[in-house]
Amino acid sequence: MLSFEEKLENYADLAVRVGVNVQEGQDVVIQAPIHAVEFVRLVAKKAYQAGAKRVHFRWSDDELVRTHYLLAPEETFSEFPEWDALTLNTLAERKAAFIHFNSPNPEMLEGVDPKRLSANSQASGKALETLVQGQMSHKVPWTILSIPSEKWAEKVFPDLDPKEGVEKLWEVVFKMTRADLENPVKAWEDHFNTLNQNSRRLNTIKYKKLHYKAPGTDLSIGFHPKHVWVPNDLEQREVSFAPNIPTEELFTLPDKMSVNGTVASTMPLNYNGTLIEGISVTFKDGRIVDYSATKGYEMLKSIIETDEGSHYLGEVALVAQDSPIAQSGLIFYNTLYDENASCHLAIGRAYPTFEDADTASKEELESRGMNNSVVHVDFMIGSNELNIDGETEDGTIEPILRNGLWVK
């Protein structure tokens, strides 16, 4: 059995070698909470050993972020610092590798005016278009991993004292990311091979629609003939990288105008430090025409009302209920983990997952129903009661998932 220190070394190695696959002479940007400084030192060491030219650091602190949203002047949230945008967009143009460590505090921004959060999302999305476009098209390597904290542990393990909760959460993180194995890099290669088997099946059949049925859900989603299903696959880019660690999903983009029916969430959504629960969304010809939430309605409203594109879907993802994260039985209040325990959809911007995404023009991609927005927000809809059928071009209906599991 590996020691805690050995698992931590593996986790740092995964961030650098699997997450962004640092190349010789490449800039690396590490975004992390300040309480993770010792671990970030380890990651920086790994990055330089892998050949990084320079490692840049961007630190965050929950209390400072909350203070900013509560007390800063209103006009602040409609602006984004020009110097900061110039720095990040320039690094993106140079194909820097971006490693983001999140440490979710699910109630960090409770009580903050959602309009401030929405305005900030719009301003940053517009200012960082080069960075966002580079990451969404997979031309700029990036990855997201999580760092346990007391606030996060208290939410996941409310019956444990803070120190014990953090220790337990670390062990869960190590297990879910395969950092507890002797050779986690090889384990990730094997895992992606398994995900690719399911993606090849879907891409061979090319369903024109998926039909979802579950309590509160009766939804159909259409696709352009050139769509492809992909895992967060090491081999899908010019330089391989894995945007999410962990990941258990296959995803693609819908035809934004071909979504009809109602879908209900099955897990809480932690969005920018505010919990949204009991989400129900209704679509007609792709557009969201009605929505509700039992908790966090105003935040949900601010997401959907961000811009025109936030009224449409940008991602469809399949995750089986036998994934390790789902089998843990835990709700993580962290989209990185919860979305890999559950089938999910994303409101807003789409990844260009088409056969010819690298050569087709922006206008051509948009004509196929690719959605655009400054937001991309996943919400979870999977459960052991979810059934999904695929409809082929000739109208044949075939089962894909039954009771949340792949049909063999």
mmCIF file of C-alpha atoms in Angstrom:
data_model
loop_
_atom_site.group_PDB
_atom_site.id
_atom_site.type_symbol
_atom_site.label_atom_id
_atom_site.label_comp_id
_atom_site.label_asym_id
_atom_site.label_seq_id
_atom_site.Cartn_x
_atom_site.Cartn_y
_atom_site.Cartn_z
ATOM 1 C CA MET A 1 0.000 0.000 0.000
ATOM 2 C CA LEU A 2 1.313 3.419 -0.913
ATOM 3 C CA SER A 3 1.937 6.061 1.741
ATOM 4 C CA PHE A 4 0.110 9.396 1.717
ATOM 5 C CA GLU A 5 3.266 11.102 0.450
ATOM 6 C CA GLU A 6 3.599 8.602 -2.419
ATOM 7 C CA LYS A 7 -0.029 9.125 -3.422
ATOM 8 C CA LEU A 8 0.490 12.881 -3.306
ATOM 9 C CA GLU A 9 3.522 12.500 -5.603
ATOM 10 C CA ASN A 10 1.392 10.449 -7.982
ATOM 11 C CA TYR A 11 -1.363 13.060 -7.932
ATOM 12 C CA ALA A 12 1.087 15.849 -8.793
ATOM 13 C CA ASP A 13 2.560 13.646 -11.525
ATOM 14 C CA LEU A 14 -0.919 13.040 -12.980
ATOM 15 C CA ALA A 15 -1.590 16.773 -13.157
ATOM 16 C CA VAL A 16 1.606 17.356 -15.133
ATOM 17 C CA ARG A 17 1.919 14.185 -17.251
ATOM 18 C CA VAL A 18 -1.710 13.178 -17.863
ATOM 19 C CA GLY A 19 -3.571 16.408 -17.155
ATOM 20 C CA VAL A 20 -1.666 18.776 -19.460
ATOM 21 C CA ASN A 21 1.266 16.645 -20.649
ATOM 22 C CA VAL A 22 3.856 19.418 -20.231
ATOM 23 C CA GLN A 23 6.182 19.768 -23.233
ATOM 24 C CA GLU A 24 9.792 20.945 -23.391
ATOM 25 C CA GLY A 25 9.995 24.752 -23.319
ATOM 26 C CA GLN A 26 6.293 25.237 -22.528
ATOM 27 C CA ASP A 27 4.862 27.834 -20.137
ATOM 28 C CA VAL A 28 2.678 26.392 -17.379
ATOM 29 C CA VAL A 29 -0.020 28.307 -15.499
ATOM 30 C CA ILE A 30 -1.126 26.926 -12.126
ATOM 31 C CA GLN A 31 -4.326 28.313 -10.620
ATOM 32 C CA ALA A 32 -4.882 27.186 -7.038
ATOM 33 C CA PRO A 33 -6.254 28.141 -3.596
ATOM 34 C CA ILE A 34 -3.643 29.566 -1.239
ATOM 35 C CA HIS A 35 -4.098 26.759 1.307
ATOM 36 C CA ALA A 36 -2.676 24.338 -1.304
ATOM 37 C CA VAL A 37 0.687 26.109 -1.550
ATOM 38 C CA GLU A 38 2.780 23.140 -0.379
ATOM 39 C CA PHE A 39 1.180 20.816 -2.918
ATOM 40 C CA VAL A 40 1.547 23.418 -5.675
ATOM 41 C CA ARG A 41 5.286 23.559 -4.915
ATOM 42 C CA LEU A 42 5.401 19.846 -5.662
ATOM 43 C CA VAL A 43 3.451 20.302 -8.912
ATOM 44 C CA ALA A 44 5.774 23.129 -9.988
ATOM 45 C CA LYS A 45 8.780 20.896 -9.368
ATOM 46 C CA LYS A 46 7.195 18.161 -11.506
ATOM 47 C CA ALA A 47 6.452 20.686 -14.258
ATOM 48 C CA TYR A 48 10.042 21.915 -14.412
ATOM 49 C CA GLN A 49 11.309 18.332 -14.407
ATOM 50 C CA ALA A 50 9.020 17.659 -17.383
ATOM 51 C CA GLY A 51 10.636 20.525 -19.307
ATOM 52 C CA ALA A 52 8.548 23.594 -18.456
ATOM 53 C CA LYS A 53 10.143 26.921 -19.380
ATOM 54 C CA ARG A 54 8.382 28.987 -16.717
ATOM 55 C CA VAL A 55 5.661 28.204 -14.175
ATOM 56 C CA HIS A 56 3.214 31.043 -13.489
ATOM 57 C CA PHE A 57 1.046 31.130 -10.351
ATOM 58 C CA ARG A 58 -2.446 32.523 -9.819
ATOM 59 C CA TRP A 59 -3.726 32.258 -6.252
ATOM 60 C CA SER A 60 -7.262 32.464 -4.876
ATOM 61 C CA ASP A 61 -8.816 32.739 -1.419
ATOM 62 C CA ASP A 62 -12.459 32.116 -0.561
ATOM 63 C CA GLU A 63 -12.751 34.961 1.934
ATOM 64 C CA LEU A 64 -11.168 37.502 -0.404
ATOM 65 C CA VAL A 65 -13.444 36.400 -3.255
ATOM 66 C CA ARG A 66 -16.514 36.694 -1.031
ATOM 67 C CA THR A 67 -15.435 40.122 0.222
ATOM 68 C CA HIS A 68 -14.993 41.284 -3.368
ATOM 69 C CA TYR A 69 -18.462 40.157 -4.448
ATOM 70 C CA LEU A 70 -20.126 41.673 -1.390
ATOM 71 C CA LEU A 71 -18.335 45.019 -1.171
ATOM 72 C CA ALA A 72 -16.845 46.002 -4.546
ATOM 73 C CA PRO A 73 -18.623 48.779 -6.509
ATOM 74 C CA GLU A 74 -21.309 47.575 -8.904
ATOM 75 C CA GLU A 75 -19.456 48.680 -12.031
ATOM 76 C CA THR A 76 -16.516 46.416 -11.129
ATOM 77 C CA PHE A 77 -18.434 43.334 -12.242
ATOM 78 C CA SER A 78 -19.009 44.608 -15.763
ATOM 79 C CA GLU A 79 -15.268 45.057 -16.291
ATOM 80 C CA PHE A 80 -12.308 42.706 -16.536
ATOM 81 C CA PRO A 81 -8.772 44.026 -15.893
ATOM 82 C CA GLU A 82 -7.126 44.644 -19.262
ATOM 83 C CA TRP A 83 -3.679 43.698 -17.991
ATOM 84 C CA ASP A 84 -4.990 40.366 -16.694
ATOM 85 C CA ALA A 85 -6.771 39.563 -19.953
ATOM 86 C CA LEU A 86 -3.639 40.458 -21.931
ATOM 87 C CA THR A 87 -1.530 38.131 -19.783
ATOM 88 C CA LEU A 88 -3.880 35.142 -20.009
ATOM 89 C CA ASN A 89 -4.716 35.554 -23.693
ATOM 90 C CA THR A 90 -1.029 35.919 -24.548
ATOM 91 C CA LEU A 91 -0.194 32.750 -22.666
ATOM 92 C CA ALA A 92 -3.011 30.980 -24.500
ATOM 93 C CA GLU A 93 -1.641 32.171 -27.856
ATOM 94 C CA ARG A 94 1.708 30.672 -26.834
ATOM 95 C CA LYS A 95 -0.057 27.354 -26.089
ATOM 96 C CA ALA A 96 0.773 27.464 -22.399
ATOM 97 C CA ALA A 97 -0.547 24.584 -20.286
ATOM 98 C CA PHE A 98 -3.197 25.594 -17.731
ATOM 99 C CA ILE A 99 -3.547 23.520 -14.546
ATOM 100 C CA HIS A 100 -6.499 24.536 -12.389
ATOM 101 C CA PHE A 101 -6.912 23.160 -8.867
ATOM 102 C CA ASN A 102 -10.333 23.834 -7.375
ATOM 103 C CA SER A 103 -11.221 23.459 -3.724
ATOM 104 C CA PRO A 104 -14.977 23.939 -3.667
ATOM 105 C CA ASN A 105 -16.729 25.709 -0.847
ATOM 106 C CA PRO A 106 -20.344 24.983 -1.854
ATOM 107 C CA GLU A 107 -21.784 27.859 0.155
ATOM 108 C CA MET A 108 -18.994 30.414 -0.281
ATOM 109 C CA LEU A 109 -21.158 32.944 -2.113
ATOM 110 C CA GLU A 110 -24.488 32.384 -0.393
ATOM 111 C CA GLY A 111 -26.215 35.755 -0.121
ATOM 112 C CA VAL A 112 -24.281 37.354 -2.989
ATOM 113 C CA ASP A 113 -26.460 39.055 -5.617
ATOM 114 C CA PRO A 114 -26.606 36.646 -8.608
ATOM 115 C CA LYS A 115 -26.585 39.656 -10.934
ATOM 116 C CA ARG A 116 -23.035 40.407 -9.817
ATOM 117 C CA LEU A 117 -21.942 36.866 -10.617
ATOM 118 C CA SER A 118 -23.674 36.953 -13.985
ATOM 119 C CA ALA A 119 -22.127 40.298 -14.916
ATOM 120 C CA ASN A 120 -18.700 39.021 -13.933
ATOM 121 C CA SER A 121 -19.154 35.871 -16.043
ATOM 122 C CA GLN A 122 -20.111 37.940 -19.075
ATOM 123 C CA ALA A 123 -17.219 40.375 -18.651
ATOM 124 C CA SER A 124 -14.592 37.669 -18.145
ATOM 125 C CA GLY A 125 -15.988 35.535 -20.968
ATOM 126 C CA LYS A 126 -15.700 38.385 -23.446
ATOM 127 C CA ALA A 127 -12.287 39.548 -22.237
ATOM 128 C CA LEU A 128 -10.790 36.048 -22.277
ATOM 129 C CA GLU A 129 -12.205 34.959 -25.642
ATOM 130 C CA THR A 130 -8.783 33.862 -26.936
ATOM 131 C CA LEU A 131 -8.141 31.681 -23.903
ATOM 132 C CA VAL A 132 -11.669 30.253 -23.805
ATOM 133 C CA GLN A 133 -11.764 29.531 -27.543
ATOM 134 C CA GLY A 134 -8.357 27.872 -27.380
ATOM 135 C CA GLN A 135 -9.430 25.624 -24.524
ATOM 136 C CA MET A 136 -12.863 24.787 -25.954
ATOM 137 C CA SER A 137 -11.269 23.776 -29.282
ATOM 138 C CA HIS A 138 -8.637 21.732 -27.413
ATOM 139 C CA LYS A 139 -5.782 23.723 -28.940
ATOM 140 C CA VAL A 140 -4.671 25.034 -25.550
ATOM 141 C CA PRO A 141 -3.946 22.230 -23.043
ATOM 142 C CA TRP A 142 -5.774 22.505 -19.754
ATOM 143 C CA THR A 143 -6.883 20.348 -16.880
ATOM 144 C CA ILE A 144 -8.945 20.633 -13.696
ATOM 145 C CA LEU A 145 -8.262 18.703 -10.487
ATOM 146 C CA SER A 146 -9.519 19.172 -6.929
ATOM 147 C CA ILE A 147 -7.774 19.829 -3.614
ATOM 148 C CA PRO A 148 -9.545 18.859 -0.365
ATOM 149 C CA SER A 149 -10.287 21.600 2.147
ATOM 150 C CA GLU A 150 -12.114 21.769 5.467
ATOM 151 C CA LYS A 151 -15.141 23.525 3.965
ATOM 152 C CA TRP A 152 -15.484 20.965 1.189
ATOM 153 C CA ALA A 153 -14.923 18.045 3.576
ATOM 154 C CA GLU A 154 -17.559 19.383 5.980
ATOM 155 C CA LYS A 155 -20.118 19.281 3.162
ATOM 156 C CA VAL A 156 -19.225 15.787 1.950
ATOM 157 C CA PHE A 157 -18.674 14.272 5.430
ATOM 158 C CA PRO A 158 -20.776 16.380 7.820
ATOM 159 C CA ASP A 159 -20.501 13.830 10.659
ATOM 160 C CA LEU A 160 -16.695 13.912 10.833
ATOM 161 C CA ASP A 161 -14.527 16.480 12.553
ATOM 162 C CA PRO A 162 -12.776 18.787 10.042
ATOM 163 C CA LYS A 163 -9.327 17.192 10.223
ATOM 164 C CA GLU A 164 -10.667 13.656 9.871
ATOM 165 C CA GLY A 165 -12.963 14.787 7.064
ATOM 166 C CA VAL A 166 -10.074 16.277 5.073
ATOM 167 C CA GLU A 167 -8.014 13.106 5.512
ATOM 168 C CA LYS A 168 -10.921 10.958 4.328
ATOM 169 C CA LEU A 169 -11.579 13.257 1.383
ATOM 170 C CA TRP A 170 -7.933 13.020 0.314
ATOM 171 C CA GLU A 171 -8.207 9.230 0.281
ATOM 172 C CA VAL A 172 -11.364 9.450 -1.841
ATOM 173 C CA VAL A 173 -9.668 11.862 -4.261
ATOM 174 C CA PHE A 174 -6.664 9.545 -4.574
ATOM 175 C CA LYS A 175 -8.931 6.579 -5.292
ATOM 176 C CA MET A 176 -11.153 8.378 -7.816
ATOM 177 C CA THR A 177 -8.108 9.698 -9.713
ATOM 178 C CA ARG A 178 -6.174 6.389 -9.547
ATOM 179 C CA ALA A 179 -3.366 8.166 -7.696
ATOM 180 C CA ASP A 180 -3.439 5.330 -5.145
ATOM 181 C CA LEU A 181 -2.081 2.864 -7.727
ATOM 182 C CA GLU A 182 1.549 1.956 -8.360
ATOM 183 C CA ASN A 183 1.390 3.164 -11.977
ATOM 184 C CA PRO A 184 -1.481 5.671 -12.274
ATOM 185 C CA VAL A 185 -0.373 6.966 -15.690
ATOM 186 C CA LYS A 186 -0.711 3.459 -17.174
ATOM 187 C CA ALA A 187 -4.049 3.050 -15.359
ATOM 188 C CA TRP A 188 -5.340 6.204 -17.073
ATOM 189 C CA GLU A 189 -4.229 4.948 -20.468
ATOM 190 C CA ASP A 190 -6.160 1.712 -19.865
ATOM 191 C CA HIS A 191 -9.205 3.667 -18.669
ATOM 192 C CA PHE A 192 -9.293 5.806 -21.804
ATOM 193 C CA ASN A 193 -9.060 2.674 -23.922
ATOM 194 C CA THR A 194 -12.234 1.410 -22.219
ATOM 195 C CA LEU A 195 -14.056 4.706 -22.780
ATOM 196 C CA ASN A 196 -13.003 4.621 -26.424
ATOM 197 C CA GLN A 197 -14.731 1.281 -26.940
ATOM 198 C CA ASN A 198 -18.096 2.888 -26.107
ATOM 199 C CA SER A 199 -17.361 5.999 -28.166
ATOM 200 C CA ARG A 200 -16.517 3.866 -31.223
ATOM 201 C CA ARG A 201 -19.875 2.109 -30.888
ATOM 202 C CA LEU A 202 -21.789 5.394 -30.760
ATOM 203 C CA ASN A 203 -19.781 6.915 -33.607
ATOM 204 C CA THR A 204 -20.325 3.873 -35.803
ATOM 205 C CA ILE A 205 -24.101 3.901 -35.369
ATOM 206 C CA LYS A 206 -24.507 7.718 -35.503
ATOM 207 C CA TYR A 207 -27.845 8.093 -33.726
ATOM 208 C CA LYS A 208 -29.803 11.071 -35.008
ATOM 209 C CA LYS A 209 -31.618 11.452 -31.662
ATOM 210 C CA LEU A 210 -31.445 10.342 -28.050
ATOM 211 C CA HIS A 211 -34.613 9.896 -25.990
ATOM 212 C CA TYR A 212 -34.370 10.265 -22.188
ATOM 213 C CA LYS A 213 -36.948 8.893 -19.736
ATOM 214 C CA ALA A 214 -36.801 9.120 -15.921
ATOM 215 C CA PRO A 215 -38.895 10.611 -13.096
ATOM 216 C CA GLY A 216 -39.408 14.254 -14.090
ATOM 217 C CA THR A 217 -37.596 13.700 -17.403
ATOM 218 C CA ASP A 218 -39.018 13.166 -20.887
ATOM 219 C CA LEU A 219 -36.543 14.662 -23.325
ATOM 220 C CA SER A 220 -35.338 14.211 -26.903
ATOM 221 C CA ILE A 221 -32.039 15.570 -28.248
ATOM 222 C CA GLY A 222 -31.090 15.692 -31.929
ATOM 223 C CA PHE A 223 -27.611 15.662 -33.486
ATOM 224 C CA HIS A 224 -25.979 16.737 -36.733
ATOM 225 C CA PRO A 225 -24.751 13.775 -38.847
ATOM 226 C CA LYS A 226 -21.101 14.831 -38.388
ATOM 227 C CA HIS A 227 -21.165 14.870 -34.577
ATOM 228 C CA VAL A 228 -18.741 12.585 -32.731
ATOM 229 C CA TRP A 229 -18.724 11.227 -29.183
ATOM 230 C CA VAL A 230 -15.406 11.624 -27.393
ATOM 231 C CA PRO A 231 -13.985 10.840 -23.988
ATOM 232 C CA ASN A 232 -11.559 13.290 -22.382
ATOM 233 C CA ASP A 233 -9.088 11.243 -24.381
ATOM 234 C CA LEU A 234 -5.311 11.442 -24.244
ATOM 235 C CA GLU A 235 -5.022 10.687 -27.967
ATOM 236 C CA GLN A 236 -7.544 13.092 -29.427
ATOM 237 C CA ARG A 237 -5.278 16.157 -29.658
ATOM 238 C CA GLU A 238 -2.043 17.149 -31.375
ATOM 239 C CA VAL A 239 -0.484 17.069 -27.917
ATOM 240 C CA SER A 240 -2.415 14.701 -25.694
ATOM 241 C CA PHE A 241 -3.976 15.968 -22.479
ATOM 242 C CA ALA A 242 -6.952 15.260 -20.207
ATOM 243 C CA PRO A 243 -9.140 18.280 -19.320
ATOM 244 C CA ASN A 244 -10.703 16.597 -16.275
ATOM 245 C CA ILE A 245 -9.152 14.343 -13.664
ATOM 246 C CA PRO A 246 -11.146 12.295 -12.847
ATOM 247 C CA THR A 247 -13.307 11.649 -15.895
ATOM 248 C CA GLU A 248 -15.794 8.891 -16.699
ATOM 249 C CA GLU A 249 -17.803 10.550 -19.468
ATOM 250 C CA LEU A 250 -18.392 10.402 -23.187
ATOM 251 C CA PHE A 251 -19.659 13.697 -24.553
ATOM 252 C CA THR A 252 -20.717 15.442 -27.718
ATOM 253 C CA LEU A 253 -22.684 18.518 -28.751
ATOM 254 C CA PRO A 254 -26.368 18.609 -29.687
ATOM 255 C CA ASP A 255 -27.999 20.403 -32.567
ATOM 256 C CA LYS A 256 -29.005 23.385 -30.452
ATOM 257 C CA MET A 257 -32.379 23.697 -32.201
ATOM 258 C CA SER A 258 -33.317 20.016 -31.807
ATOM 259 C CA VAL A 259 -33.941 19.662 -28.072
ATOM 260 C CA ASN A 260 -37.517 19.151 -26.881
ATOM 261 C CA GLY A 261 -39.152 18.159 -23.607
ATOM 262 C CA THR A 262 -38.386 18.441 -19.913
ATOM 263 C CA VAL A 263 -35.414 17.263 -17.867
ATOM 264 C CA ALA A 264 -34.968 17.134 -14.079
ATOM 265 C CA SER A 265 -31.690 17.268 -12.182
ATOM 266 C CA THR A 266 -30.745 14.427 -9.843
ATOM 267 C CA MET A 267 -27.931 16.081 -7.859
ATOM 268 C CA PRO A 268 -27.225 19.530 -6.429
ATOM 269 C CA LEU A 269 -25.247 21.961 -8.595
ATOM 270 C CA ASN A 270 -22.551 24.023 -6.904
ATOM 271 C CA TYR A 271 -22.197 27.065 -9.137
ATOM 272 C CA ASN A 272 -19.701 29.730 -8.089
ATOM 273 C CA GLY A 273 -20.194 28.950 -4.413
ATOM 274 C CA THR A 274 -24.004 28.783 -4.504
ATOM 275 C CA LEU A 275 -26.031 25.571 -4.379
ATOM 276 C CA ILE A 276 -28.843 25.046 -6.877
ATOM 277 C CA GLU A 277 -31.132 22.081 -6.224
ATOM 278 C CA GLY A 278 -34.244 20.515 -7.759
ATOM 279 C CA ILE A 279 -33.632 21.907 -11.249
ATOM 280 C CA SER A 280 -36.265 21.350 -13.939
ATOM 281 C CA VAL A 281 -35.784 22.738 -17.449
ATOM 282 C CA THR A 282 -38.180 22.626 -20.404
ATOM 283 C CA PHE A 283 -37.046 23.027 -24.039
ATOM 284 C CA LYS A 284 -38.975 23.753 -27.222
ATOM 285 C CA ASP A 285 -37.120 23.628 -30.540
ATOM 286 C CA GLY A 286 -33.899 23.877 -28.561
ATOM 287 C CA ARG A 287 -34.675 26.967 -26.522
ATOM 288 C CA ILE A 288 -35.302 26.920 -22.778
ATOM 289 C CA VAL A 289 -38.897 28.061 -22.373
ATOM 290 C CA ASP A 290 -39.428 27.256 -18.691
ATOM 291 C CA TYR A 291 -37.300 26.424 -15.672
ATOM 292 C CA SER A 292 -37.514 26.060 -11.908
ATOM 293 C CA ALA A 293 -35.433 25.100 -8.877
ATOM 294 C CA THR A 294 -36.340 24.201 -5.320
ATOM 295 C CA LYS A 295 -33.234 26.054 -4.092
ATOM 296 C CA GLY A 296 -31.082 28.678 -5.804
ATOM 297 C CA TYR A 297 -33.689 29.726 -8.371
ATOM 298 C CA GLU A 298 -32.260 33.237 -8.766
ATOM 299 C CA MET A 299 -28.817 31.807 -9.506
ATOM 300 C CA LEU A 300 -30.285 29.404 -12.068
ATOM 301 C CA LYS A 301 -32.117 32.340 -13.627
ATOM 302 C CA SER A 302 -28.903 34.364 -13.824
ATOM 303 C CA ILE A 303 -27.181 31.489 -15.653
ATOM 304 C CA ILE A 304 -29.955 31.013 -18.200
ATOM 305 C CA GLU A 305 -30.415 34.757 -18.733
ATOM 306 C CA THR A 306 -26.680 35.420 -19.232
ATOM 307 C CA ASP A 307 -26.974 35.788 -23.025
ATOM 308 C CA GLU A 308 -28.898 34.301 -25.945
ATOM 309 C CA GLY A 309 -26.684 31.200 -26.101
ATOM 310 C CA SER A 310 -27.333 30.386 -22.447
ATOM 311 C CA HIS A 311 -30.924 29.570 -23.426
ATOM 312 C CA TYR A 312 -29.666 26.498 -25.325
ATOM 313 C CA LEU A 313 -27.669 23.340 -24.659
ATOM 314 C CA GLY A 314 -23.990 23.001 -25.546
ATOM 315 C CA GLU A 315 -23.104 19.522 -24.282
ATOM 316 C CA VAL A 316 -24.609 16.065 -23.873
ATOM 317 C CA ALA A 317 -22.630 13.601 -21.719
ATOM 318 C CA LEU A 318 -23.155 9.935 -20.877
ATOM 319 C CA VAL A 319 -21.877 8.404 -17.640
ATOM 320 C CA ALA A 320 -22.873 4.956 -16.408
ATOM 321 C CA GLN A 321 -24.021 4.419 -12.839
ATOM 322 C CA ASP A 322 -21.286 1.821 -12.330
ATOM 323 C CA SER A 323 -18.573 4.491 -12.562
ATOM 324 C CA PRO A 324 -16.313 4.496 -9.465
ATOM 325 C CA ILE A 325 -17.571 7.938 -8.472
ATOM 326 C CA ALA A 326 -21.217 6.913 -8.692
ATOM 327 C CA GLN A 327 -20.461 3.704 -6.806
ATOM 328 C CA SER A 328 -18.926 5.696 -3.949
ATOM 329 C CA GLY A 329 -22.474 6.778 -3.049
ATOM 330 C CA LEU A 330 -21.220 10.277 -2.225
ATOM 331 C CA ILE A 331 -22.497 13.652 -3.362
ATOM 332 C CA PHE A 332 -19.399 15.825 -3.761
ATOM 333 C CA TYR A 333 -21.065 19.232 -4.301
ATOM 334 C CA ASN A 334 -18.311 19.662 -6.886
ATOM 335 C CA THR A 335 -19.214 19.495 -10.573
ATOM 336 C CA LEU A 336 -15.858 17.925 -11.493
ATOM 337 C CA TYR A 337 -16.783 14.874 -9.421
ATOM 338 C CA ASP A 338 -20.576 14.868 -9.551
ATOM 339 C CA GLU A 339 -20.673 15.117 -13.359
ATOM 340 C CA ASN A 340 -18.538 11.980 -13.514
ATOM 341 C CA ALA A 341 -21.042 10.105 -11.378
ATOM 342 C CA SER A 342 -23.983 11.018 -13.568
ATOM 343 C CA CYS A 343 -25.194 11.648 -17.096
ATOM 344 C CA HIS A 344 -25.308 15.391 -17.530
ATOM 345 C CA LEU A 345 -26.117 18.269 -19.849
ATOM 346 C CA ALA A 346 -24.470 21.663 -20.148
ATOM 347 C CA ILE A 347 -26.213 24.963 -20.682
ATOM 348 C CA GLY A 348 -24.310 27.337 -22.958
ATOM 349 C CA ARG A 349 -21.144 27.060 -25.009
ATOM 350 C CA ALA A 350 -20.396 23.887 -26.972
ATOM 351 C CA TYR A 351 -17.144 22.084 -27.625
ATOM 352 C CA PRO A 352 -16.780 21.604 -31.429
ATOM 353 C CA THR A 353 -16.986 17.799 -31.376
ATOM 354 C CA PHE A 354 -17.422 17.246 -35.110
ATOM 355 C CA GLU A 355 -15.498 14.936 -37.441
ATOM 356 C CA ASP A 356 -13.968 17.932 -39.226
ATOM 357 C CA ALA A 357 -13.867 20.430 -36.362
ATOM 358 C CA ASP A 358 -10.261 21.424 -37.146
ATOM 359 C CA THR A 359 -10.997 22.379 -40.776
ATOM 360 C CA ALA A 360 -14.612 23.572 -40.824
ATOM 361 C CA SER A 361 -15.221 27.315 -40.549
ATOM 362 C CA LYS A 362 -16.898 28.888 -37.543
ATOM 363 C CA GLU A 363 -19.903 29.697 -39.735
ATOM 364 C CA GLU A 364 -20.164 26.088 -40.898
ATOM 365 C CA LEU A 365 -19.971 24.761 -37.334
ATOM 366 C CA GLU A 366 -22.670 27.166 -36.179
ATOM 367 C CA SER A 367 -24.889 26.188 -39.139
ATOM 368 C CA ARG A 368 -24.833 22.623 -37.775
ATOM 369 C CA GLY A 369 -26.293 23.761 -34.471
ATOM 370 C CA MET A 370 -23.150 24.400 -32.432
ATOM 371 C CA ASN A 371 -24.105 26.733 -29.597
ATOM 372 C CA ASN A 372 -22.091 29.722 -28.413
ATOM 373 C CA SER A 373 -22.240 31.537 -25.078
ATOM 374 C CA VAL A 374 -19.933 33.018 -22.459
ATOM 375 C CA VAL A 375 -21.085 30.322 -20.015
ATOM 376 C CA HIS A 376 -20.844 26.534 -19.948
ATOM 377 C CA VAL A 377 -22.662 25.086 -16.932
ATOM 378 C CA ASP A 378 -23.113 21.342 -16.394
ATOM 379 C CA PHE A 379 -26.013 19.937 -14.387
ATOM 380 C CA MET A 380 -26.522 16.306 -13.472
ATOM 381 C CA ILE A 381 -29.505 14.264 -14.690
ATOM 382 C CA GLY A 382 -28.364 10.645 -14.303
ATOM 383 C CA SER A 383 -29.665 8.005 -11.897
ATOM 384 C CA ASN A 384 -30.435 4.289 -11.702
ATOM 385 C CA GLU A 385 -33.908 5.201 -13.011
ATOM 386 C CA LEU A 386 -32.692 6.820 -16.235
ATOM 387 C CA ASN A 387 -33.284 5.050 -19.545
ATOM 388 C CA ILE A 388 -31.834 6.370 -22.805
ATOM 389 C CA ASP A 389 -32.761 5.157 -26.286
ATOM 390 C CA GLY A 390 -31.044 5.998 -29.549
ATOM 391 C CA GLU A 391 -32.948 6.663 -32.763
ATOM 392 C CA THR A 392 -31.177 5.805 -36.021
ATOM 393 C CA GLU A 393 -31.618 7.559 -39.369
ATOM 394 C CA ASP A 394 -34.271 5.021 -40.430
ATOM 395 C CA GLY A 395 -36.259 5.533 -37.225
ATOM 396 C CA THR A 396 -35.148 2.348 -35.451
ATOM 397 C CA ILE A 397 -35.132 2.716 -31.660
ATOM 398 C CA GLU A 398 -32.302 0.983 -29.780
ATOM 399 C CA PRO A 399 -31.554 0.910 -26.026
ATOM 400 C CA ILE A 400 -28.321 2.635 -24.947
ATOM 401 C CA LEU A 401 -28.685 2.915 -21.170
ATOM 402 C CA ARG A 402 -31.089 0.986 -18.961
ATOM 403 C CA ASN A 403 -31.423 1.901 -15.313
ATOM 404 C CA GLY A 404 -28.354 4.062 -15.744
ATOM 405 C CA LEU A 405 -26.123 1.278 -17.149
ATOM 406 C CA TRP A 406 -24.741 0.655 -20.628
ATOM 407 C CA VAL A 407 -26.688 -1.937 -22.605
ATOM 408 C CA LYS A 408 -24.145 -4.514 -23.780
#
